[in-house]
Amino acid sequence: MTVFEELKARGLLAQLTDEEEIKELINTGKATFYIGFDPTADSLHVGHFMALCLMKRLQMAGNKPIALIGGGTAMIGDPSGRTDMRTMMTKETIAHNVECFKEQMSKFIDFSEGKAMLVNNADWLLDLNYVDVLREVGAHFSVNRMLTAECYKQRMEKGLSFLEFNYMIMQSYDFYQLFQKYGCNMQFGGDDQWSNMLGGTELIRRKLGKDAYAMTITLLLNSEGKKMGKTQKGAVWLDPNKTTPFEFYQYWRNVADADVLKCLRMLTFLPLEQIEEMDSWEGSQLNQAKEILAYELTNLVHGKEEAEKAQESARALFAGGNAAEMPTYELKESDFMDGKIDILGVLAASGLTASRSEARRAVEQGGVTVDNEKVTDIKTVYTPEAFIGDGIVVKRGKKNFKRIIM
């Protein structure tokens, strides 16, 4: 199986321009390709995972990735998939986020001499003269065509700022600059980026003629990949200080049954033959597949030692034992009243529920266990001695749990 065929088999490719040329470049290791990351936070999250794994996969096949940090475009904000305008960030915040991205990307991509590049579009966007942009770039874009792009259509009813309207032009200009400066002949992006990427390909060909050949590919389900990065409680980050390795492991351990094989194909480096063998797995075997997924991805992001610790802790949790690496809350003396704390207080203080009333509903609905024993009485109380040593493991539902100590 060629590299290109494997990308298709793993479900990573959706729309392409110039498929035969793309196939030839990728299979022969002659692609210099880029993927952009806007530094809107101080950490990458699992929604970026597909892009990072793709870059690693193509680099292993001899192709050269360019990780483009959007220090310039982040000052405008991508309207794709949004219902309102992004909060404007300061230059200092963007610069800090850029440095955080660089460190995290190095775990996936080999940036040693000649193997990959990491560049920041602030280096060319922030020094642009507006009139020059209008003349040199704007002349090649049709407003009528831009307004048909999905990223703009979604925002027209609620209001699209002129600031955001320029995002497509800036992203297209990025590809033009990368093509000129570094010989970048290919760009990858999410399915929600298709219009922006086509703009870059067309800009290169219009400005430099037919001899300038650039190509675009979108990642299948990348907009879904972005959703992967969010849970009801917020984002799942790659920074261990924001999402612990155990929490990261548990996120993947708890994916829906229907998504397990899809995630294994797209995100892990396990052979496709091994993954296809799991296609007939059911019941407890599916849980084993989830364990494999969680271990492989935790190993990729946090290393083998943290992956093994997270796996051991998760197994201890499901077996009803105490797990040292699971999320922990340490009770304070102020959490107790007359030397006792009830189950509602434990749930609310630890953050497993937002309030005592929410805790009451969770207990009454049978969704709370302590050390694997269901708690049905809202008046259940505990003394400080219960939380000494390993403490107790409190679960709310199947996926929310904490070790409570003192």
Short mmCIF file of C-alpha atoms in Angstrom, two decimals:
data_model
loop_
_atom_site.label_atom_id
_atom_site.label_comp_id
_atom_site.label_asym_id
_atom_site.label_seq_id
_atom_site.Cartn_x
_atom_site.Cartn_y
_atom_site.Cartn_z
CA MET A 1 0.00 0.00 0.00
CA THR A 2 1.40 3.41 -0.97
CA VAL A 3 1.44 6.35 1.42
CA PHE A 4 -1.42 8.01 -0.48
CA GLU A 5 -3.49 4.82 -0.45
CA GLU A 6 -2.94 4.48 3.30
CA LEU A 7 -4.12 8.06 3.90
CA LYS A 8 -7.30 7.22 2.02
CA ALA A 9 -7.75 3.90 3.80
CA ARG A 10 -7.43 5.64 7.15
CA GLY A 11 -10.20 8.07 6.14
CA LEU A 12 -7.99 11.15 6.20
CA LEU A 13 -8.60 12.65 2.77
CA ALA A 14 -11.81 14.29 1.57
CA GLN A 15 -11.49 16.85 -1.24
CA LEU A 16 -8.46 17.26 -3.46
CA THR A 17 -7.30 19.30 -6.42
CA ASP A 18 -4.99 17.57 -8.90
CA GLU A 19 -5.19 14.10 -7.35
CA GLU A 20 -2.62 12.43 -9.59
CA GLU A 21 0.00 15.11 -8.95
CA ILE A 22 -0.68 15.02 -5.22
CA LYS A 23 -0.38 11.23 -5.19
CA GLU A 24 2.95 11.37 -7.03
CA LEU A 25 4.46 13.99 -4.68
CA ILE A 26 3.35 12.25 -1.48
CA ASN A 27 4.39 8.76 -2.57
CA THR A 28 7.85 9.90 -3.66
CA GLY A 29 8.46 12.05 -0.57
CA LYS A 30 8.61 15.26 -2.62
CA ALA A 31 5.75 17.13 -0.99
CA THR A 32 6.55 20.26 1.00
CA PHE A 33 3.24 20.88 2.69
CA TYR A 34 1.86 23.16 5.37
CA ILE A 35 -0.90 23.14 7.93
CA GLY A 36 -1.82 26.29 9.84
CA PHE A 37 -2.55 26.64 13.56
CA ASP A 38 -3.95 29.89 14.95
CA PRO A 39 -2.63 30.41 18.51
CA THR A 40 -5.96 31.29 20.14
CA ALA A 41 -4.97 29.54 23.41
CA ASP A 42 -1.75 28.69 25.23
CA SER A 43 -2.03 24.99 24.38
CA LEU A 44 -3.00 22.78 21.47
CA HIS A 45 -5.99 20.51 22.14
CA VAL A 46 -7.15 17.16 20.83
CA GLY A 47 -9.00 18.91 18.02
CA HIS A 48 -5.54 19.58 16.51
CA PHE A 49 -4.61 15.92 16.83
CA MET A 50 -5.56 14.80 13.35
CA ALA A 51 -3.42 17.48 11.72
CA LEU A 52 -0.41 16.74 13.94
CA CYS A 53 -0.64 12.99 13.32
CA LEU A 54 -0.96 13.57 9.58
CA MET A 55 2.15 15.76 9.59
CA LYS A 56 4.08 13.10 11.49
CA ARG A 57 2.84 10.36 9.15
CA LEU A 58 3.86 12.25 5.99
CA GLN A 59 7.21 13.24 7.47
CA MET A 60 7.95 9.58 8.20
CA ALA A 61 7.39 8.96 4.47
CA GLY A 62 10.06 11.53 3.55
CA ASN A 63 7.86 14.57 2.95
CA LYS A 64 8.64 17.95 4.51
CA PRO A 65 6.07 19.57 6.80
CA ILE A 66 5.79 23.27 7.50
CA ALA A 67 3.91 24.09 10.69
CA LEU A 68 2.54 27.57 10.19
CA ILE A 69 1.72 29.40 13.42
CA GLY A 70 -0.87 32.09 12.76
CA GLY A 71 0.59 34.90 14.82
CA GLY A 72 -0.74 37.31 12.21
CA THR A 73 -4.08 35.74 11.30
CA ALA A 74 -4.88 35.29 15.00
CA MET A 75 -5.16 39.08 15.18
CA ILE A 76 -8.07 38.87 12.73
CA GLY A 77 -9.83 35.63 13.63
CA ASP A 78 -11.23 32.89 11.41
CA PRO A 79 -15.04 33.15 11.04
CA SER A 80 -15.33 29.45 10.08
CA GLY A 81 -17.73 27.56 12.32
CA ARG A 82 -18.40 30.55 14.55
CA THR A 83 -21.58 32.45 15.34
CA ASP A 84 -19.87 35.56 16.65
CA MET A 85 -16.57 37.41 16.45
CA ARG A 86 -13.55 36.12 18.38
CA THR A 87 -12.30 38.07 21.36
CA MET A 88 -9.42 40.28 20.23
CA MET A 89 -6.08 39.18 21.66
CA THR A 90 -3.07 41.34 22.46
CA LYS A 91 0.25 40.88 20.67
CA GLU A 92 1.79 39.75 23.97
CA THR A 93 -0.83 37.01 24.46
CA ILE A 94 -0.40 35.79 20.89
CA ALA A 95 3.41 35.72 21.26
CA HIS A 96 3.10 33.64 24.46
CA ASN A 97 0.71 31.19 22.79
CA VAL A 98 3.05 30.84 19.80
CA GLU A 99 5.90 29.73 22.09
CA CYS A 100 3.65 27.16 23.78
CA PHE A 101 2.62 25.73 20.39
CA LYS A 102 6.23 25.39 19.29
CA GLU A 103 7.13 23.30 22.32
CA GLN A 104 4.16 20.97 21.96
CA MET A 105 4.57 20.45 18.21
CA SER A 106 8.14 19.27 18.71
CA LYS A 107 6.74 16.09 20.30
CA PHE A 108 5.14 15.15 16.99
CA ILE A 109 7.39 16.64 14.33
CA ASP A 110 11.15 16.40 13.88
CA PHE A 111 12.32 19.99 13.36
CA SER A 112 15.99 19.08 12.96
CA GLU A 113 17.93 20.53 10.03
CA GLY A 114 16.09 20.22 6.72
CA LYS A 115 13.36 17.86 7.97
CA ALA A 116 10.62 20.36 8.85
CA MET A 117 10.02 24.05 9.40
CA LEU A 118 8.08 26.08 11.90
CA VAL A 119 7.19 29.58 10.71
CA ASN A 120 4.98 32.41 11.93
CA ASN A 121 2.84 34.35 9.46
CA ALA A 122 3.25 37.45 11.62
CA ASP A 123 6.67 37.71 9.95
CA TRP A 124 5.05 38.83 6.69
CA LEU A 125 1.47 39.82 7.52
CA LEU A 126 2.19 42.45 10.17
CA ASP A 127 4.44 44.48 7.89
CA LEU A 128 2.08 44.58 4.93
CA ASN A 129 0.99 47.90 3.49
CA TYR A 130 -2.77 47.94 3.13
CA VAL A 131 -2.84 49.63 -0.26
CA ASP A 132 -0.25 47.16 -1.57
CA VAL A 133 -2.42 44.28 -0.36
CA LEU A 134 -5.44 45.70 -2.18
CA ARG A 135 -3.48 46.06 -5.41
CA GLU A 136 -1.34 42.93 -5.31
CA VAL A 137 -3.73 40.48 -3.66
CA GLY A 138 -7.24 41.93 -3.52
CA ALA A 139 -7.39 42.33 -7.29
CA HIS A 140 -7.38 38.53 -7.65
CA PHE A 141 -10.44 37.93 -5.44
CA SER A 142 -14.10 38.18 -6.43
CA VAL A 143 -16.34 39.43 -3.63
CA ASN A 144 -19.28 37.59 -5.21
CA ARG A 145 -17.38 34.30 -5.04
CA MET A 146 -16.14 34.96 -1.53
CA LEU A 147 -19.69 35.46 -0.28
CA THR A 148 -20.65 32.00 -1.53
CA ALA A 149 -18.03 30.40 0.75
CA GLU A 150 -19.61 28.40 3.57
CA CYS A 151 -17.49 30.13 6.22
CA TYR A 152 -19.07 33.47 5.29
CA LYS A 153 -22.60 32.28 4.51
CA GLN A 154 -22.99 30.97 8.06
CA ARG A 155 -22.24 34.41 9.47
CA MET A 156 -24.13 36.70 7.09
CA GLU A 157 -27.38 36.67 9.06
CA LYS A 158 -25.78 37.44 12.44
CA GLY A 159 -23.22 39.84 11.05
CA LEU A 160 -19.77 39.42 9.53
CA SER A 161 -17.23 42.09 10.36
CA PHE A 162 -15.02 43.53 7.62
CA LEU A 163 -12.08 42.45 9.80
CA GLU A 164 -13.09 38.79 9.53
CA PHE A 165 -13.98 39.18 5.86
CA ASN A 166 -10.26 39.65 5.23
CA TYR A 167 -9.34 36.27 6.75
CA MET A 168 -9.61 34.38 3.46
CA ILE A 169 -7.29 36.86 1.78
CA MET A 170 -4.74 36.61 4.59
CA GLN A 171 -4.79 32.80 4.57
CA SER A 172 -4.46 32.73 0.80
CA TYR A 173 -1.53 35.11 1.03
CA ASP A 174 0.12 32.73 3.50
CA PHE A 175 0.21 29.96 0.90
CA TYR A 176 1.56 32.39 -1.70
CA GLN A 177 4.38 33.43 0.66
CA LEU A 178 5.22 29.85 1.64
CA PHE A 179 5.29 28.85 -2.03
CA GLN A 180 7.64 31.75 -2.85
CA LYS A 181 9.90 31.48 0.19
CA TYR A 182 10.12 27.76 0.87
CA GLY A 183 8.85 25.94 -2.23
CA CYS A 184 5.71 24.81 -0.41
CA ASN A 185 3.68 22.95 -3.04
CA MET A 186 0.81 21.60 -0.99
CA GLN A 187 -1.54 22.66 1.80
CA PHE A 188 -3.73 20.63 4.13
CA GLY A 189 -6.63 21.87 6.21
CA GLY A 190 -10.00 20.98 7.65
CA ASP A 191 -13.10 20.59 5.53
CA ASP A 192 -14.26 23.97 6.86
CA GLN A 193 -11.13 25.54 5.33
CA TRP A 194 -11.75 24.43 1.73
CA SER A 195 -12.73 27.86 0.38
CA ASN A 196 -9.76 29.55 2.05
CA MET A 197 -7.36 26.96 0.69
CA LEU A 198 -8.71 27.17 -2.84
CA GLY A 199 -8.17 30.92 -2.61
CA GLY A 200 -4.48 30.34 -1.91
CA THR A 201 -4.07 27.87 -4.78
CA GLU A 202 -5.80 30.25 -7.22
CA LEU A 203 -3.78 33.25 -6.02
CA ILE A 204 -0.50 31.46 -6.75
CA ARG A 205 -1.59 30.37 -10.20
CA ARG A 206 -3.00 33.77 -11.15
CA LYS A 207 0.01 35.75 -9.95
CA LEU A 208 2.76 33.40 -11.09
CA GLY A 209 1.21 31.75 -14.13
CA LYS A 210 0.55 28.17 -15.16
CA ASP A 211 4.07 27.06 -14.28
CA ALA A 212 3.35 27.75 -10.60
CA TYR A 213 1.58 24.64 -9.42
CA ALA A 214 0.12 24.39 -5.93
CA MET A 215 -2.35 21.87 -4.56
CA THR A 216 -4.87 21.56 -1.77
CA ILE A 217 -6.20 18.68 0.28
CA THR A 218 -8.76 18.78 3.06
CA LEU A 219 -8.84 16.42 6.00
CA LEU A 220 -11.97 14.33 6.26
CA LEU A 221 -13.98 15.05 9.40
CA ASN A 222 -11.56 17.68 10.65
CA SER A 223 -14.45 19.86 11.80
CA GLU A 224 -15.52 16.81 13.81
CA GLY A 225 -11.93 16.59 15.01
CA LYS A 226 -12.28 20.09 16.40
CA LYS A 227 -15.38 18.98 18.27
CA MET A 228 -13.32 16.12 19.69
CA GLY A 229 -11.33 18.74 21.54
CA LYS A 230 -14.31 19.86 23.58
CA THR A 231 -16.20 18.16 26.39
CA GLN A 232 -19.05 19.45 28.50
CA LYS A 233 -16.48 20.75 30.96
CA GLY A 234 -14.25 22.44 28.39
CA ALA A 235 -11.34 21.60 26.14
CA VAL A 236 -9.07 18.55 26.36
CA TRP A 237 -5.60 20.05 26.14
CA LEU A 238 -2.24 18.56 25.21
CA ASP A 239 -0.57 20.54 28.01
CA PRO A 240 -0.36 18.21 31.06
CA ASN A 241 -0.83 21.19 33.37
CA LYS A 242 -4.25 21.85 31.82
CA THR A 243 -5.35 18.25 31.19
CA THR A 244 -3.45 15.63 33.19
CA PRO A 245 -2.20 12.49 31.40
CA PHE A 246 -4.79 10.49 33.32
CA GLU A 247 -7.62 12.80 32.24
CA PHE A 248 -6.29 12.67 28.68
CA TYR A 249 -6.24 8.87 28.79
CA GLN A 250 -9.76 8.74 30.20
CA TYR A 251 -11.05 11.05 27.47
CA TRP A 252 -10.05 8.54 24.80
CA ARG A 253 -11.02 5.55 26.98
CA ASN A 254 -14.56 6.92 27.02
CA VAL A 255 -15.10 7.61 23.30
CA ALA A 256 -18.36 6.31 21.87
CA ASP A 257 -18.37 2.72 20.62
CA ALA A 258 -19.09 3.93 17.07
CA ASP A 259 -15.98 6.14 17.06
CA VAL A 260 -13.32 3.73 18.35
CA LEU A 261 -12.16 2.24 15.05
CA LYS A 262 -12.40 5.59 13.28
CA CYS A 263 -10.11 7.15 15.88
CA LEU A 264 -7.71 4.20 15.75
CA ARG A 265 -7.42 4.54 11.96
CA MET A 266 -7.05 8.31 11.86
CA LEU A 267 -4.97 9.02 14.92
CA THR A 268 -2.78 6.05 15.80
CA PHE A 269 0.18 4.54 13.98
CA LEU A 270 -0.96 0.96 14.46
CA PRO A 271 -0.96 -1.12 11.24
CA LEU A 272 -4.28 -1.04 9.41
CA GLU A 273 -4.34 -4.84 9.41
CA GLN A 274 -4.33 -4.85 13.22
CA ILE A 275 -7.14 -2.28 13.36
CA GLU A 276 -9.27 -4.14 10.81
CA GLU A 277 -9.09 -7.25 13.01
CA MET A 278 -10.96 -5.26 15.66
CA ASP A 279 -13.86 -4.56 13.28
CA SER A 280 -15.84 -7.54 14.56
CA TRP A 281 -15.15 -6.87 18.24
CA GLU A 282 -18.15 -6.39 20.51
CA GLY A 283 -18.89 -5.89 24.20
CA SER A 284 -15.85 -6.23 26.42
CA GLN A 285 -13.62 -6.45 23.34
CA LEU A 286 -14.68 -2.92 22.40
CA ASN A 287 -13.49 -1.78 25.81
CA GLN A 288 -10.15 -3.39 25.03
CA ALA A 289 -10.04 -1.42 21.76
CA LYS A 290 -10.72 1.76 23.72
CA GLU A 291 -7.85 0.92 26.06
CA ILE A 292 -5.55 0.46 23.07
CA LEU A 293 -6.66 3.80 21.63
CA ALA A 294 -6.21 5.63 24.94
CA TYR A 295 -2.79 4.11 25.56
CA GLU A 296 -1.46 4.80 22.06
CA LEU A 297 -2.51 8.46 22.07
CA THR A 298 -1.36 9.12 25.64
CA ASN A 299 1.98 7.57 24.76
CA LEU A 300 2.21 9.81 21.69
CA VAL A 301 1.52 13.01 23.65
CA HIS A 302 2.90 12.32 27.14
CA GLY A 303 5.33 9.43 26.70
CA LYS A 304 5.39 5.76 27.61
CA GLU A 305 5.80 6.19 31.38
CA GLU A 306 2.77 8.49 31.74
CA ALA A 307 0.71 6.27 29.42
CA GLU A 308 1.44 3.20 31.53
CA LYS A 309 0.65 5.05 34.78
CA ALA A 310 -2.63 6.33 33.34
CA GLN A 311 -3.60 2.88 32.13
CA GLU A 312 -2.84 1.26 35.49
CA SER A 313 -4.84 3.94 37.31
CA ALA A 314 -7.79 3.58 34.94
CA ARG A 315 -7.84 -0.19 35.39
CA ALA A 316 -7.71 0.22 39.15
CA LEU A 317 -10.63 2.63 38.93
CA PHE A 318 -12.78 0.25 36.88
CA ALA A 319 -11.84 -2.61 39.20
CA GLY A 320 -13.10 -0.61 42.15
CA GLY A 321 -9.71 0.12 43.68
CA ASN A 322 -8.01 3.44 44.30
CA ALA A 323 -5.90 4.95 41.56
CA ALA A 324 -3.09 7.30 42.48
CA GLU A 325 -3.03 9.17 39.18
CA MET A 326 -6.73 10.00 38.88
CA PRO A 327 -8.01 13.59 39.38
CA THR A 328 -7.86 14.38 43.09
CA TYR A 329 -9.59 16.89 45.34
CA GLU A 330 -8.27 17.60 48.83
CA LEU A 331 -10.97 18.55 51.30
CA LYS A 332 -10.41 21.54 53.58
CA GLU A 333 -11.50 21.88 57.19
CA SER A 334 -14.00 24.50 56.04
CA ASP A 335 -15.75 21.83 53.94
CA PHE A 336 -16.81 20.05 57.15
CA MET A 337 -19.62 21.01 59.53
CA ASP A 338 -19.48 19.65 63.07
CA GLY A 339 -16.76 17.24 61.97
CA LYS A 340 -18.80 15.72 59.14
CA ILE A 341 -19.53 16.23 55.45
CA ASP A 342 -22.47 14.77 53.58
CA ILE A 343 -22.37 13.27 50.10
CA LEU A 344 -23.90 16.42 48.61
CA GLY A 345 -21.09 18.47 50.12
CA VAL A 346 -18.47 16.07 48.73
CA LEU A 347 -19.91 16.30 45.22
CA ALA A 348 -20.23 20.09 45.26
CA ALA A 349 -16.87 20.82 46.94
CA SER A 350 -14.97 18.54 44.55
CA GLY A 351 -16.56 20.06 41.46
CA LEU A 352 -18.30 16.85 40.40
CA THR A 353 -21.49 18.90 40.52
CA ALA A 354 -21.97 22.64 40.21
CA SER A 355 -24.14 22.88 43.34
CA ARG A 356 -25.74 20.93 46.17
CA SER A 357 -29.07 20.92 44.33
CA GLU A 358 -27.41 19.34 41.29
CA ALA A 359 -25.72 16.86 43.64
CA ARG A 360 -29.10 15.98 45.17
CA ARG A 361 -30.55 15.19 41.73
CA ALA A 362 -27.53 13.06 40.83
CA VAL A 363 -27.87 10.97 44.01
CA GLU A 364 -31.65 10.62 43.73
CA GLN A 365 -31.31 9.48 40.10
CA GLY A 366 -28.86 6.74 41.09
CA GLY A 367 -25.86 8.25 39.34
CA VAL A 368 -23.40 8.45 42.26
CA THR A 369 -21.08 5.76 43.61
CA VAL A 370 -18.43 5.82 46.35
CA ASP A 371 -15.72 3.16 46.07
CA ASN A 372 -17.92 1.38 43.52
CA GLU A 373 -20.95 1.27 45.85
CA LYS A 374 -24.06 3.19 44.77
CA VAL A 375 -25.13 5.97 47.16
CA THR A 376 -28.90 6.54 47.23
CA ASP A 377 -29.34 8.39 50.51
CA ILE A 378 -28.70 12.14 50.28
CA LYS A 379 -28.06 12.19 54.04
CA THR A 380 -25.02 9.90 53.80
CA VAL A 381 -22.20 11.52 55.81
CA TYR A 382 -18.46 11.00 56.21
CA THR A 383 -15.97 11.87 58.91
CA PRO A 384 -12.40 13.07 58.16
CA GLU A 385 -11.06 9.57 58.78
CA ALA A 386 -12.71 8.34 55.57
CA PHE A 387 -10.43 10.59 53.51
CA ILE A 388 -7.11 9.72 55.15
CA GLY A 389 -4.55 7.82 53.05
CA ASP A 390 -5.98 6.75 49.70
CA GLY A 391 -9.27 8.48 50.44
CA ILE A 392 -12.40 7.51 48.55
CA VAL A 393 -13.24 7.38 44.83
CA VAL A 394 -16.44 9.23 44.00
CA LYS A 395 -18.09 8.77 40.61
CA ARG A 396 -20.89 10.78 39.10
CA GLY A 397 -22.18 8.90 36.08
CA LYS A 398 -19.78 6.74 34.08
CA LYS A 399 -17.17 9.32 33.13
CA ASN A 400 -16.86 11.87 35.94
CA PHE A 401 -14.92 10.85 39.01
CA LYS A 402 -12.41 12.06 41.57
CA ARG A 403 -10.35 10.69 44.38
CA ILE A 404 -11.27 12.65 47.52
CA ILE A 405 -8.58 12.95 50.20
CA MET A 406 -7.76 15.09 53.18
#
